[in-house]
Structures are given as structure tokens and as C-alpha cells.
CSV table of C-alpha atoms and ligand atoms in Angstrom, one decimal:
chain,number,residue,atom,x,y,z
A,308,MET,CA,88.8,80.6,107.9
A,309,ASP,CA,86.9,80.1,104.1
A,310,ASN,CA,83.0,78.7,104.4
A,311,VAL,CA,82.7,76.0,101.7
A,312,TYR,CA,81.0,77.6,98.8
A,313,HIS,CA,77.3,76.1,98.5
A,314,LEU,CA,76.9,74.9,101.9
A,315,ASP,CA,78.6,78.0,103.5
A,316,LEU,CA,79.8,76.0,106.3
A,317,ASN,CA,83.6,76.2,107.6
A,318,ALA,CA,85.9,73.4,109.5
A,319,LYS,CA,85.5,75.8,113.2
A,320,ASN,CA,81.6,76.1,112.8
A,321,ILE,CA,81.0,72.3,112.2
A,322,GLN,CA,83.1,72.0,115.6
A,323,GLY,CA,84.5,68.7,115.0
A,324,ALA,CA,81.3,66.6,113.7
A,325,LYS,CA,82.0,63.4,111.9
A,326,ILE,CA,78.5,62.6,111.1
A,327,ALA,CA,76.0,64.1,108.9
A,328,LEU,CA,72.0,62.7,108.4
A,329,LEU,CA,71.2,63.8,104.9
A,330,PRO,CA,67.6,64.6,104.5
A,331,GLY,CA,66.7,65.9,101.0
A,332,ASP,CA,64.3,68.8,102.0
A,333,PRO,CA,65.6,71.7,103.6
A,334,PHE,CA,62.7,72.2,106.0
A,335,ARG,CA,63.0,68.9,107.6
A,336,SER,CA,66.5,69.6,109.0
A,337,GLN,CA,65.6,71.8,111.8
A,338,VAL,CA,62.6,68.5,112.8
A,339,ILE,CA,65.5,66.6,112.5
A,340,ALA,CA,68.0,68.5,114.7
A,341,GLU,CA,64.5,69.6,117.4
A,342,SER,CA,64.0,65.5,117.0
A,343,ILE,CA,67.4,65.0,118.3
A,344,SER,CA,67.4,67.3,120.8
A,345,LYS,CA,64.6,66.1,122.0
A,346,VAL,CA,65.7,62.8,122.3
A,347,TYR,CA,69.3,63.2,123.6
A,348,GLU,CA,68.0,66.2,125.9
A,349,THR,CA,70.9,68.2,124.0
A,350,ASP,CA,70.9,71.7,122.3
A,351,ASN,CA,70.5,72.4,118.4
A,352,GLU,CA,71.8,75.0,116.4
A,353,LYS,CA,70.9,76.6,112.9
A,354,LEU,CA,74.5,77.4,110.9
A,355,ALA,CA,73.6,78.2,107.9
A,356,TRP,CA,71.0,78.1,105.1
A,357,LYS,CA,71.8,78.7,101.0
A,358,ARG,CA,69.9,77.4,98.1
A,359,GLU,CA,68.7,74.1,99.0
A,360,PHE,CA,71.7,73.2,102.0
A,361,CYS,CA,70.2,74.1,104.9
A,362,THR,CA,72.3,72.8,108.4
A,363,TYR,CA,71.8,72.2,111.5
A,364,LEU,CA,74.0,71.5,114.6
A,365,ALA,CA,72.8,69.2,116.9
A,366,GLU,CA,74.3,66.3,119.5
A,367,ALA,CA,73.4,62.9,120.2
A,368,HIS,CA,75.6,60.9,123.1
A,369,GLY,CA,78.1,63.3,123.3
A,370,GLN,CA,78.8,63.5,119.4
A,371,LYS,CA,78.1,66.4,117.3
A,372,ILE,CA,75.7,65.7,114.7
A,373,LEU,CA,75.3,67.7,111.1
A,374,VAL,CA,72.3,67.8,109.5
A,375,THR,CA,72.1,68.9,106.4
A,376,SER,CA,69.6,69.1,103.3
A,377,THR,CA,70.7,68.0,100.3
A,378,GLY,CA,68.0,69.3,97.7
A,379,ILE,CA,66.3,67.2,95.3
A,380,GLY,CA,68.2,64.4,93.1
A,381,GLY,CA,71.8,63.9,92.7
A,382,PRO,CA,73.4,66.6,91.8
A,383,SER,CA,72.8,68.7,94.7
A,384,ALA,CA,73.5,66.1,96.9
A,385,SER,CA,77.0,65.0,95.2
A,386,ILE,CA,77.8,68.9,96.7
A,387,ALA,CA,76.5,68.3,99.8
A,388,ILE,CA,78.8,65.1,100.5
A,389,ASP,CA,81.9,66.6,98.5
A,390,GLU,CA,81.8,69.9,100.9
A,391,LEU,CA,81.0,68.1,104.3
A,392,ALA,CA,83.8,65.7,103.0
A,393,GLN,CA,85.9,68.3,102.7
A,394,LEU,CA,85.4,69.6,106.3
A,395,GLY,CA,86.1,66.4,107.9
A,396,VAL,CA,82.5,64.4,108.2
A,397,HIS,CA,82.6,60.9,107.2
A,398,THR,CA,79.9,59.6,107.7
A,399,PHE,CA,76.9,60.1,105.4
A,400,ILE,CA,73.1,58.7,106.3
A,401,ARG,CA,70.4,60.1,103.8
A,402,VAL,CA,67.2,60.0,105.6
A,403,GLY,CA,64.6,61.1,103.3
A,404,THR,CA,61.0,59.6,101.4
A,405,THR,CA,60.5,56.8,98.9
A,406,GLY,CA,58.0,55.6,97.0
A,407,ALA,CA,57.8,51.1,97.2
A,408,ILE,CA,57.4,49.1,94.4
A,409,GLN,CA,56.4,46.3,95.9
A,410,GLU,CA,53.0,44.7,96.9
A,411,PHE,CA,54.1,43.9,100.7
A,412,ILE,CA,55.4,47.0,101.9
A,413,ASP,CA,53.2,49.8,103.5
A,414,ILE,CA,53.0,53.6,103.9
A,415,GLY,CA,54.2,54.5,107.0
A,416,ASP,CA,57.7,51.5,106.4
A,417,VAL,CA,60.6,52.4,106.1
A,418,ILE,CA,63.6,51.4,103.8
A,419,ILE,CA,67.0,50.6,104.9
A,420,THR,CA,69.0,50.6,101.5
A,421,SER,CA,71.5,48.0,101.1
A,422,GLY,CA,72.3,48.8,97.4
A,423,ALA,CA,71.3,51.1,95.1
A,424,VAL,CA,70.3,50.6,91.1
A,425,ARG,CA,72.2,53.8,89.8
A,426,LEU,CA,69.8,55.2,87.3
A,427,ASP,CA,71.3,58.2,88.0
A,428,GLY,CA,74.3,60.5,86.1
A,429,ALA,CA,75.7,62.4,89.4
A,430,SER,CA,77.4,59.2,90.6
A,431,THR,CA,79.3,58.1,87.5
A,432,HIS,CA,81.3,61.2,87.9
A,433,TYR,CA,82.8,60.0,91.2
A,434,ALA,CA,82.8,56.2,90.0
A,435,PRO,CA,82.1,54.4,86.7
A,436,LEU,CA,78.7,52.7,86.6
A,437,GLU,CA,80.6,48.9,87.3
A,438,TYR,CA,81.2,50.3,90.6
A,439,PRO,CA,78.3,49.3,93.1
A,440,ALA,CA,76.5,51.9,95.4
A,441,VAL,CA,76.2,50.1,98.7
A,442,ALA,CA,76.1,51.0,101.4
A,443,HIS,CA,79.0,50.7,104.6
A,444,TYR,CA,77.9,47.5,106.7
A,445,GLU,CA,77.8,48.9,109.7
A,446,ILE,CA,76.1,51.8,108.9
A,447,ILE,CA,73.5,48.8,107.5
A,448,ASN,CA,73.3,46.8,111.4
A,449,TYR,CA,72.9,50.3,113.4
A,450,LEU,CA,69.9,51.5,110.9
A,451,ILE,CA,68.2,48.2,111.6
A,452,GLU,CA,68.6,48.2,115.1
A,453,GLY,CA,67.7,52.0,115.2
A,454,ALA,CA,64.4,50.6,113.5
A,455,LYS,CA,64.0,48.1,115.8
A,456,ASN,CA,64.3,49.8,119.0
A,457,ALA,CA,61.9,52.8,117.5
A,458,GLY,CA,59.2,50.5,117.3
A,459,VAL,CA,59.0,51.1,113.0
A,460,LYS,CA,58.4,48.2,110.7
A,461,TYR,CA,61.5,48.3,108.4
A,462,HIS,CA,62.6,46.4,105.4
A,463,VAL,CA,66.0,46.2,103.8
A,464,GLY,CA,67.3,45.4,100.9
A,465,ILE,CA,67.6,47.3,97.1
A,466,THR,CA,66.7,50.4,95.9
A,467,ALA,CA,66.2,52.3,92.5
A,468,SER,CA,67.2,55.9,92.0
A,469,SER,CA,66.5,58.2,89.5
A,470,ASP,CA,67.6,61.6,88.2
A,471,THR,CA,63.5,62.3,87.9
A,472,PHE,CA,60.5,62.1,89.5
A,473,TYR,CA,58.0,61.3,86.9
A,474,GLN,CA,59.5,59.7,83.5
A,475,GLY,CA,62.1,57.6,85.3
A,476,GLU,CA,59.9,56.3,88.1
A,477,GLU,CA,57.6,55.5,85.2
A,478,ARG,CA,54.5,57.8,86.4
A,479,ASP,CA,51.4,58.0,84.6
A,480,ASP,CA,50.6,61.3,86.0
A,481,SER,CA,53.5,62.9,84.4
A,482,PHE,CA,52.5,65.9,82.1
A,483,ARG,CA,53.6,64.5,79.1
A,484,LYS,CA,51.1,61.1,78.6
A,485,TYR,CA,53.9,59.3,76.8
A,486,THR,CA,56.9,57.4,78.5
A,487,LEU,CA,60.5,57.0,76.8
A,488,ARG,CA,60.9,53.5,75.6
A,489,LYS,CA,63.7,52.9,77.9
A,490,PHE,CA,61.7,53.8,81.0
A,491,GLN,CA,58.5,51.3,80.0
A,492,GLY,CA,58.4,48.9,81.9
A,493,ILE,CA,61.1,49.6,84.0
A,494,THR,CA,58.9,49.5,87.3
A,495,LYS,CA,58.1,46.0,86.0
A,496,GLU,CA,61.2,44.7,85.5
A,497,LEU,CA,62.5,46.4,89.2
A,498,GLN,CA,60.0,44.7,90.9
A,499,ALA,CA,61.2,41.2,89.4
A,500,LEU,CA,64.8,42.2,90.6
A,501,HIS,CA,63.2,42.8,94.1
A,502,VAL,CA,64.4,46.0,94.0
A,503,LEU,CA,61.9,47.5,97.0
A,504,ASN,CA,61.6,51.3,96.2
A,505,TYR,CA,62.3,54.6,94.4
A,506,GLU,CA,63.8,57.8,95.5
A,507,MET,CA,66.3,60.2,94.0
A,508,GLU,CA,69.8,60.7,96.4
A,509,ALA,CA,70.5,57.0,97.7
A,510,SER,CA,72.8,55.8,94.5
A,511,THR,CA,75.1,59.1,94.9
A,512,VAL,CA,75.2,59.0,98.4
A,513,LEU,CA,76.2,55.7,98.6
A,514,ALA,CA,78.5,55.2,95.6
A,515,LEU,CA,80.2,58.9,96.4
A,516,THR,CA,80.7,57.9,100.2
A,517,ALA,CA,82.1,53.9,99.4
A,518,SER,CA,84.4,55.0,96.3
A,519,MET,CA,86.0,57.9,98.3
A,520,GLY,CA,86.7,55.7,101.4
A,521,LEU,CA,83.9,56.8,103.7
A,522,LYS,CA,80.6,55.3,105.5
A,523,GLY,CA,77.6,56.2,103.8
A,524,GLY,CA,73.9,54.8,104.7
A,525,CYS,CA,70.2,55.4,103.2
A,526,ILE,CA,67.0,55.4,105.4
A,527,THR,CA,63.8,56.6,103.6
A,528,GLY,CA,60.1,56.4,104.6
A,529,VAL,CA,57.6,55.1,102.2
A,530,ILE,CA,55.0,58.0,101.5
A,531,ASN,CA,53.4,56.2,98.0
A,532,LYS,CA,53.3,52.8,96.8
A,533,ARG,CA,52.8,52.0,93.0
A,534,GLY,CA,49.1,52.0,92.7
A,535,MET,CA,48.5,54.5,95.2
A,536,GLU,CA,50.1,57.2,93.4
A,537,LYS,CA,49.0,60.4,95.5
A,538,ILE,CA,51.1,61.5,98.3
A,539,THR,CA,48.7,62.6,101.2
A,540,GLU,CA,49.2,64.7,103.8
A,541,GLN,CA,48.8,61.8,106.1
A,542,TYR,CA,50.9,59.4,104.4
A,543,LEU,CA,53.5,61.8,104.2
A,544,THR,CA,54.0,62.3,108.2
A,545,SER,CA,53.8,58.8,108.4
A,546,GLY,CA,56.5,58.0,105.9
A,547,GLU,CA,58.5,61.5,107.6
A,548,SER,CA,57.7,61.1,111.6
A,549,ASN,CA,58.7,57.0,111.2
A,550,VAL,CA,62.1,57.8,109.4
A,551,ILE,CA,63.1,60.2,111.4
A,552,LYS,CA,62.6,57.7,114.7
A,553,ALA,CA,64.4,55.2,114.1
A,554,ALA,CA,67.4,57.2,112.0
A,555,ILE,CA,67.7,59.2,115.7
A,556,VAL,CA,67.6,55.7,117.6
A,557,SER,CA,70.3,54.9,115.3
A,558,LEU,CA,72.5,57.5,116.9
A,559,THR,CA,73.1,55.7,119.4
A,560,TYR,CA,75.3,53.6,117.9
A,561,LEU,CA,77.3,55.6,115.4
A,562,LYS,CA,80.2,56.8,116.2
B,1199,URA,N1,60.2,60.1,96.1
B,1199,URA,C1,60.2,59.6,95.0
B,1199,URA,O1,61.5,59.5,94.3
B,1199,URA,N2,59.4,59.0,94.8
B,1199,URA,C2,58.4,58.7,95.3
B,1199,URA,O2,57.5,57.8,94.7
B,1199,URA,C3,58.3,59.0,96.6
B,1199,URA,C4,59.3,59.9,97.0
């Protein structure tokens, strides 16, 4: 049986898994798999690690769950989704980290994305820009239940997905102290449009899954917010641990 090229997985070793959790960070795959094992009292195993794609197979409620890292940004996320879909996965949930841009959101809160502003390029290779990057309604509901039952404060709304962390998210601390005109003022405009947060993969995950007839969702933990740009170890731990808790409880509902 041939392995898919980038993920180095095949239909046999994923053992019929239909659901994939997608962190960005390859080191987070193991953390998530071990947390699933702890909560559901099941085993997990590492299946592959090639480039940024690290995959574990875990189990929750008698269902096989893949945890595959996407790396940062749309291009590598599109590879992970395309290859997992080739192997029969139908549900894709990004479990990541994010920067909030609304005042009422705090570090450690989680954001459940209902739809994403497509500031990326990769998703346009799968569906034209007019196509909405929306989460599957069932997944949104499951993630809400997961956050509620995990006791994690959550917000549901629109996310902006950028191709770049510095320029595209209008960061003053970019090495180049100049921001392209097209990004100057973008944060203020997104805030006025009630966008909740910036991250870098949701639009790819949601546009690809919706347009290919698959189910997609995105939940992210807040690790910084506008005006508090420095990502400290404490902020990272708080955003990461809460998003993992909520995502794992939501597995109770997923089929
Ligand atoms: N990821 C992003 O893309 N931006 C942030 O501010 C934090 C995480």
C-alpha cells in the first residue's frame, strides 16, 4: 500500500480514522494525542513525522482520531487536508493558537470560528475568493458543547486568516518598520467588521473542506491580543491548554 507523499501515511495504518484534529505545531500532535488517551482511557501511537507533518493515531469513544500537524500557513495546511481526504478522512478540525483583536476577548479564551476572512492565497487554489470559508454547522455546535463542558470561556465568530504573521497581521514589531499600504489600517477595519481574531490556517481549512463536501471546523486558543503583543510562556500555555481541553471534550459528540 502506497503512502501519501508528504504525510507518509496510508489507508491501512490510519485504521479507518475519519476524524482529524489539526494543530499547527508538530510537537503539539503528541500533546493532543496523550491528552485524548488520558481523558478517554485509550492508547495512542505515533504513525509518522515527515517535515512539518507529525501524525498520531488516538481513540475516543471507540472512534479512531488522527492528530496531524499542518505546519504554519495555508500551503502546508492544504497538503495535510488533501492527503488526509485521499485516505478517507471526512472531518477536519483545526486546533490552534490565535491573536485576538477585540477588547472583550482575554488571553486563554478560545475562539470557535464560524467563518474566515480569506486573506490567504492557498484557499483560492481550491475555490474562488467569492466562495465562503465557513465551518460545518455540526462542528460549530460540537465545539461549543466541548468548550462549555470543559469549562472554557469561548467566543463564536469570524476569524481573519493571513498568509503572514508580521505584515499581513499589521504588526509594528516587524523587522521592516514599513507596512504595505494594503495592510495599513487593516486591523481597525477588521475590528469594525466584528472580526474576532487573526491566525493563519482557518480560511484554508474551511474553504477546502466546504468546497470538497467535507466537514471542517476551527477552534483556537488566544495567546496574545492587540496592544499586548508579546507572547509570553504563560500566555502560550494558557491558550494552548484551554483549546486542547475544549477540542478533546468535543470529540464526545463527533461521528
Ligand atoms: N497566530 C497568529 O497568526 N497570530 C497571532 O497573533 C497569534 C497566533
